């Protein structure tokens, strides 16, 4: 084979290590396999069940309980476990990493992750934090699918010292996984995600909690009449408790900042309802409808009026 052909047949990375094989880790494995991006995939999982499932589904070529064993010899290591585990994992894998290796993550929070991970990585290892804005309320290694990242954004948060070649290789990797890539400052990421993801989850957890605690409305009534809107919140409120506990504990400042603003706006709505200010309510509800349209126009949602009324598979799927 000519050298150029041999190079083009070579995978982007010789060995990719996935530390944590849940929804995101398993989807990454399938997206990597879809495009042949790795010579081999090693995985690290804590429980025997996840280890066995990962092997059975062919998500990894080798599985370890020790993250350092999985990361050894890898030229790309991706942390895919809950954010609160990253510090201990970075400490464990640090000594096993080769110079030139890229370490990234998929965590939903960036500033706290950088503080936890960066101090444990040796010189010569390129740490480039990342966050694919794609996911769902389901978890575990059986939940993954190769298309999860298709046409979704992945945010990378390098700093001024990040190696340009390593960054462009990681951008290329995510693009090959189907994603579009944006680069931004870690602090800005945390604020944007507090608005678009963390506060919506907090609101969903709160409303579902409130409904289940109301003494005057029975639980069976909450379930029976849930199609009035409540059930759409329950989808988000069914998200993984460990992952979301870690998100709120690790993005405290941005979440509290946005929550302050949210509480003020809620108080204004309360006042409008009390004083019968229909114009204020109508204006807001019209603006919010436009935002939904913009999301559909941007390809981040479909206009199909599904809302769970059809079976698990819609005709488009
Ligand atoms: P998940 O489905 O619950 O999977 C988490 C995985 O981490 C499991 O394989 C679990 O293995 C493993 N794990 C848990 N504790 C660990 C530890 N101490 N050491 C090593 N592995 C451990 O979670 P996910 O939805 O894939 O989320 C993973 C990461 O992606 C999180 O950091 C999250 O912030 C981020 N993220 C999630 C979404 C989303 O919508 N789900 C979207 C974007 C980013 P065992 O079961 O064996 O313990």
mmCIF file of N, CA, C and O and ligand atoms in Angstrom, residues 19-25 44-51 67 79-83 85-86 89 106-109 131-141 143 240 242-244 247, ligand 1:
data_model
loop_
_atom_site.group_PDB
_atom_site.id
_atom_site.type_symbol
_atom_site.label_atom_id
_atom_site.label_comp_id
_atom_site.label_asym_id
_atom_site.label_seq_id
_atom_site.Cartn_x
_atom_site.Cartn_y
_atom_site.Cartn_z
ATOM 1 N N UNK A 19 -13.265 6.324 30.395
ATOM 2 C CA UNK A 19 -13.339 6.078 31.840
ATOM 3 C C UNK A 19 -14.781 6.358 32.269
ATOM 4 O O UNK A 19 -15.201 7.504 32.380
ATOM 5 N N UNK A 20 -15.538 5.281 32.481
ATOM 6 C CA UNK A 20 -16.979 5.396 32.750
ATOM 7 C C UNK A 20 -17.748 5.055 31.489
ATOM 8 O O UNK A 20 -17.547 5.686 30.442
ATOM 9 N N UNK A 21 -18.572 3.994 31.577
ATOM 10 C CA UNK A 21 -19.316 3.568 30.379
ATOM 11 C C UNK A 21 -20.809 3.635 30.697
ATOM 12 O O UNK A 21 -21.453 2.616 30.973
ATOM 13 N N UNK A 22 -21.343 4.831 30.667
ATOM 14 C CA UNK A 22 -22.784 5.009 30.828
ATOM 15 C C UNK A 22 -23.373 5.458 29.507
ATOM 16 O O UNK A 22 -22.892 5.062 28.439
ATOM 17 N N UNK A 23 -24.408 6.304 29.558
ATOM 18 C CA UNK A 23 -25.027 6.790 28.319
ATOM 19 C C UNK A 23 -23.993 7.438 27.404
ATOM 20 O O UNK A 23 -23.902 7.120 26.211
ATOM 21 N N UNK A 24 -23.199 8.366 27.958
ATOM 22 C CA UNK A 24 -22.272 9.122 27.115
ATOM 23 C C UNK A 24 -21.092 8.242 26.683
ATOM 24 O O UNK A 24 -20.720 8.229 25.506
ATOM 25 N N UNK A 25 -20.523 7.480 27.620
ATOM 26 C CA UNK A 25 -19.386 6.613 27.278
ATOM 27 C C UNK A 25 -19.765 5.589 26.221
ATOM 28 O O UNK A 25 -19.017 5.364 25.259
ATOM 29 N N UNK A 44 -12.963 1.697 31.475
ATOM 30 C CA UNK A 44 -12.900 1.459 32.921
ATOM 31 C C UNK A 44 -14.302 1.635 33.470
ATOM 32 O O UNK A 44 -14.972 2.624 33.166
ATOM 33 N N UNK A 45 -14.750 0.661 34.230
ATOM 34 C CA UNK A 45 -16.063 0.761 34.882
ATOM 35 C C UNK A 45 -15.928 0.223 36.293
ATOM 36 O O UNK A 45 -15.109 -0.664 36.565
ATOM 37 N N UNK A 46 -16.736 0.777 37.170
ATOM 38 C CA UNK A 46 -16.636 0.439 38.591
ATOM 39 C C UNK A 46 -17.301 -0.905 38.878
ATOM 40 O O UNK A 46 -16.716 -1.779 39.493
ATOM 41 N N UNK A 47 -18.546 -1.072 38.422
ATOM 42 C CA UNK A 47 -19.287 -2.282 38.799
ATOM 43 C C UNK A 47 -19.033 -3.414 37.805
ATOM 44 O O UNK A 47 -18.780 -3.179 36.618
ATOM 45 N N UNK A 48 -19.142 -4.637 38.339
ATOM 46 C CA UNK A 48 -18.964 -5.834 37.510
ATOM 47 C C UNK A 48 -20.040 -5.859 36.412
ATOM 48 O O UNK A 48 -19.763 -6.241 35.275
ATOM 49 N N UNK A 49 -21.231 -5.416 36.769
ATOM 50 C CA UNK A 49 -22.342 -5.429 35.816
ATOM 51 C C UNK A 49 -22.018 -4.558 34.588
ATOM 52 O O UNK A 49 -22.190 -4.972 33.440
ATOM 53 N N UNK A 50 -21.525 -3.316 34.848
ATOM 54 C CA UNK A 50 -21.177 -2.426 33.734
ATOM 55 C C UNK A 50 -20.018 -3.006 32.933
ATOM 56 O O UNK A 50 -19.999 -2.922 31.702
ATOM 57 N N UNK A 51 -19.062 -3.608 33.635
ATOM 58 C CA UNK A 51 -17.913 -4.213 32.934
ATOM 59 C C UNK A 51 -18.393 -5.317 31.984
ATOM 60 O O UNK A 51 -18.033 -5.339 30.804
ATOM 61 N N UNK A 67 -8.908 2.673 36.528
ATOM 62 C CA UNK A 67 -8.818 3.625 35.410
ATOM 63 C C UNK A 67 -7.396 3.774 34.873
ATOM 64 O O UNK A 67 -7.205 3.971 33.668
ATOM 65 N N UNK A 79 -12.860 11.194 30.099
ATOM 66 C CA UNK A 79 -13.527 10.934 31.383
ATOM 67 C C UNK A 79 -15.036 11.027 31.161
ATOM 68 O O UNK A 79 -15.550 12.087 30.800
ATOM 69 N N UNK A 80 -15.749 9.923 31.391
ATOM 70 C CA UNK A 80 -17.192 9.860 31.093
ATOM 71 C C UNK A 80 -18.009 9.430 32.314
ATOM 72 O O UNK A 80 -19.109 8.905 32.164
ATOM 73 N N UNK A 81 -17.461 9.630 33.508
ATOM 74 C CA UNK A 81 -18.187 9.281 34.736
ATOM 75 C C UNK A 81 -18.781 10.563 35.331
ATOM 76 O O UNK A 81 -18.570 11.655 34.783
ATOM 77 N N UNK A 82 -19.512 10.486 36.447
ATOM 78 C CA UNK A 82 -20.048 11.718 37.040
ATOM 79 C C UNK A 82 -18.924 12.698 37.423
ATOM 80 O O UNK A 82 -17.833 12.278 37.825
ATOM 81 N N UNK A 83 -19.221 13.980 37.308
ATOM 82 C CA UNK A 83 -18.221 15.039 37.506
ATOM 83 C C UNK A 83 -17.489 14.920 38.860
ATOM 84 O O UNK A 83 -16.287 15.167 38.944
ATOM 85 N N UNK A 85 -16.412 12.471 40.346
ATOM 86 C CA UNK A 85 -15.403 11.408 40.402
ATOM 87 C C UNK A 85 -14.103 11.800 39.690
ATOM 88 O O UNK A 85 -13.101 11.095 39.784
ATOM 89 N N UNK A 86 -14.121 12.910 38.953
ATOM 90 C CA UNK A 86 -13.000 13.225 38.051
ATOM 91 C C UNK A 86 -11.676 13.451 38.787
ATOM 92 O O UNK A 86 -10.617 13.047 38.304
ATOM 93 N N UNK A 89 -10.085 10.209 39.775
ATOM 94 C CA UNK A 89 -9.682 9.460 38.567
ATOM 95 C C UNK A 89 -8.417 10.090 37.967
ATOM 96 O O UNK A 89 -7.471 9.383 37.602
ATOM 97 N N UNK A 106 -16.301 14.760 29.422
ATOM 98 C CA UNK A 106 -17.604 15.115 28.856
ATOM 99 C C UNK A 106 -18.479 15.773 29.920
ATOM 100 O O UNK A 106 -19.694 15.883 29.754
ATOM 101 N N UNK A 107 -17.863 16.175 31.020
ATOM 102 C CA UNK A 107 -18.614 16.657 32.181
ATOM 103 C C UNK A 107 -19.435 17.905 31.891
ATOM 104 O O UNK A 107 -19.044 18.773 31.113
ATOM 105 N N UNK A 108 -20.574 18.003 32.585
ATOM 106 C CA UNK A 108 -21.531 19.083 32.346
ATOM 107 C C UNK A 108 -21.107 20.412 32.965
ATOM 108 O O UNK A 108 -21.798 21.410 32.814
ATOM 109 N N UNK A 109 -19.993 20.409 33.695
ATOM 110 C CA UNK A 109 -19.482 21.598 34.383
ATOM 111 C C UNK A 109 -18.010 21.720 33.998
ATOM 112 O O UNK A 109 -17.346 20.707 33.821
ATOM 113 N N UNK A 131 -17.504 19.264 26.623
ATOM 114 C CA UNK A 131 -18.872 18.943 27.053
ATOM 115 C C UNK A 131 -19.791 18.831 25.832
ATOM 116 O O UNK A 131 -20.136 19.846 25.229
ATOM 117 N N UNK A 132 -20.182 17.597 25.474
ATOM 118 C CA UNK A 132 -21.156 17.458 24.386
ATOM 119 C C UNK A 132 -22.542 17.840 24.901
ATOM 120 O O UNK A 132 -22.981 17.335 25.940
ATOM 121 N N UNK A 133 -23.214 18.728 24.162
ATOM 122 C CA UNK A 133 -24.557 19.144 24.599
ATOM 123 C C UNK A 133 -25.561 18.190 23.971
ATOM 124 O O UNK A 133 -26.309 18.532 23.048
ATOM 125 N N UNK A 134 -25.516 16.974 24.455
ATOM 126 C CA UNK A 134 -26.381 15.912 23.937
ATOM 127 C C UNK A 134 -26.556 14.925 25.061
ATOM 128 O O UNK A 134 -25.598 14.632 25.769
ATOM 129 N N UNK A 135 -27.744 14.444 25.230
ATOM 130 C CA UNK A 135 -27.940 13.471 26.300
ATOM 131 C C UNK A 135 -29.403 13.195 26.481
ATOM 132 O O UNK A 135 -30.226 13.551 25.635
ATOM 133 N N UNK A 136 -29.714 12.529 27.571
ATOM 134 C CA UNK A 136 -31.121 12.264 27.865
ATOM 135 C C UNK A 136 -31.222 11.834 29.310
ATOM 136 O O UNK A 136 -30.228 11.829 30.040
ATOM 137 N N UNK A 137 -32.429 11.452 29.720
ATOM 138 C CA UNK A 137 -32.658 11.069 31.107
ATOM 139 C C UNK A 137 -32.327 9.598 31.356
ATOM 140 O O UNK A 137 -32.391 9.142 32.482
ATOM 141 N N UNK A 138 -31.972 8.862 30.298
ATOM 142 C CA UNK A 138 -31.642 7.448 30.508
ATOM 143 C C UNK A 138 -30.148 7.300 30.783
ATOM 144 O O UNK A 138 -29.349 8.120 30.350
ATOM 145 N N UNK A 139 -29.789 6.255 31.519
ATOM 146 C CA UNK A 139 -28.366 6.089 31.826
ATOM 147 C C UNK A 139 -27.931 4.640 31.673
ATOM 148 O O UNK A 139 -28.751 3.759 31.427
ATOM 149 N N UNK A 140 -26.633 4.435 31.824
ATOM 150 C CA UNK A 140 -26.073 3.083 31.761
ATOM 151 C C UNK A 140 -25.559 2.719 30.383
ATOM 152 O O UNK A 140 -25.885 3.368 29.388
ATOM 153 N N UNK A 141 -24.760 1.631 30.315
ATOM 154 C CA UNK A 141 -24.097 1.259 29.055
ATOM 155 C C UNK A 141 -25.047 0.786 27.965
ATOM 156 O O UNK A 141 -24.693 0.807 26.792
ATOM 157 N N UNK A 143 -27.826 2.220 27.231
ATOM 158 C CA UNK A 143 -28.629 3.355 26.759
ATOM 159 C C UNK A 143 -28.020 4.028 25.526
ATOM 160 O O UNK A 143 -28.687 4.791 24.833
ATOM 161 N N UNK A 240 -30.463 11.075 35.955
ATOM 162 C CA UNK A 240 -29.639 10.355 36.941
ATOM 163 C C UNK A 240 -29.326 11.204 38.183
ATOM 164 O O UNK A 240 -28.732 12.282 38.076
ATOM 165 N N UNK A 242 -27.151 10.839 40.672
ATOM 166 C CA UNK A 242 -25.730 11.062 40.997
ATOM 167 C C UNK A 242 -25.150 12.143 40.096
ATOM 168 O O UNK A 242 -24.495 13.085 40.561
ATOM 169 N N UNK A 243 -25.422 12.003 38.788
ATOM 170 C CA UNK A 243 -24.893 12.981 37.840
ATOM 171 C C UNK A 243 -25.363 14.385 38.215
ATOM 172 O O UNK A 243 -24.574 15.334 38.268
ATOM 173 N N UNK A 244 -26.652 14.522 38.509
ATOM 174 C CA UNK A 244 -27.190 15.867 38.728
ATOM 175 C C UNK A 244 -26.844 16.430 40.088
ATOM 176 O O UNK A 244 -26.665 17.641 40.235
ATOM 177 N N UNK A 247 -23.525 17.901 39.382
ATOM 178 C CA UNK A 247 -23.595 19.129 38.579
ATOM 179 C C UNK A 247 -23.875 20.323 39.498
ATOM 180 O O UNK A 247 -23.182 21.346 39.446
HETATM 181 P P1 LIG B 1 -24.382 7.355 33.407
HETATM 182 O O1 LIG B 1 -25.128 6.778 32.268
HETATM 183 O O2 LIG B 1 -24.980 7.336 34.773
HETATM 184 O O3 LIG B 1 -22.945 6.617 33.462
HETATM 185 C C1 LIG B 1 -21.966 6.920 34.399
HETATM 186 C C2 LIG B 1 -20.832 5.917 34.291
HETATM 187 O O4 LIG B 1 -19.825 6.276 35.226
HETATM 188 C C3 LIG B 1 -21.197 4.502 34.586
HETATM 189 O O5 LIG B 1 -20.513 3.642 33.690
HETATM 190 C C4 LIG B 1 -20.639 4.261 35.987
HETATM 191 O O6 LIG B 1 -20.229 2.939 36.154
HETATM 192 C C5 LIG B 1 -19.432 5.144 35.961
HETATM 193 N N1 LIG B 1 -18.966 5.555 37.287
HETATM 194 C C6 LIG B 1 -19.693 6.038 38.317
HETATM 195 N N2 LIG B 1 -18.900 6.344 39.359
HETATM 196 C C7 LIG B 1 -17.647 6.032 38.975
HETATM 197 C C8 LIG B 1 -16.391 6.088 39.619
HETATM 198 N N3 LIG B 1 -16.274 6.521 40.880
HETATM 199 N N4 LIG B 1 -15.310 5.704 38.915
HETATM 200 C C9 LIG B 1 -15.436 5.250 37.631
HETATM 201 N N5 LIG B 1 -16.602 5.144 36.985
HETATM 202 C C10 LIG B 1 -17.686 5.527 37.655
HETATM 203 O O7 LIG B 1 -23.962 8.846 33.135
HETATM 204 P P2 LIG B 1 -23.891 9.670 31.766
HETATM 205 O O8 LIG B 1 -25.234 10.228 31.482
HETATM 206 O O9 LIG B 1 -23.186 8.874 30.740
HETATM 207 O O10 LIG B 1 -22.987 10.905 32.245
HETATM 208 C C11 LIG B 1 -21.587 10.783 32.319
HETATM 209 C C12 LIG B 1 -20.948 12.162 32.256
HETATM 210 O O11 LIG B 1 -21.433 12.843 31.102
HETATM 211 C C13 LIG B 1 -21.246 13.062 33.458
HETATM 212 O O12 LIG B 1 -20.073 13.709 33.842
HETATM 213 C C14 LIG B 1 -22.248 14.058 32.909
HETATM 214 O O13 LIG B 1 -22.094 15.321 33.560
HETATM 215 C C15 LIG B 1 -21.890 14.136 31.446
HETATM 216 N N6 LIG B 1 -22.994 14.449 30.520
HETATM 217 C C16 LIG B 1 -24.193 13.826 30.653
HETATM 218 C C17 LIG B 1 -25.233 14.141 29.776
HETATM 219 C C18 LIG B 1 -26.594 13.495 29.911
HETATM 220 O O14 LIG B 1 -27.594 14.041 29.456
HETATM 221 N N7 LIG B 1 -26.702 12.310 30.502
HETATM 222 C C19 LIG B 1 -25.025 15.057 28.750
HETATM 223 C C20 LIG B 1 -23.759 15.635 28.586
HETATM 224 C C21 LIG B 1 -22.753 15.322 29.497
HETATM 225 P P3 LIG B 1 -20.881 1.934 37.232
HETATM 226 O O15 LIG B 1 -22.324 1.823 36.851
HETATM 227 O O16 LIG B 1 -20.113 0.698 37.029
HETATM 228 O O17 LIG B 1 -20.688 2.554 38.556
#
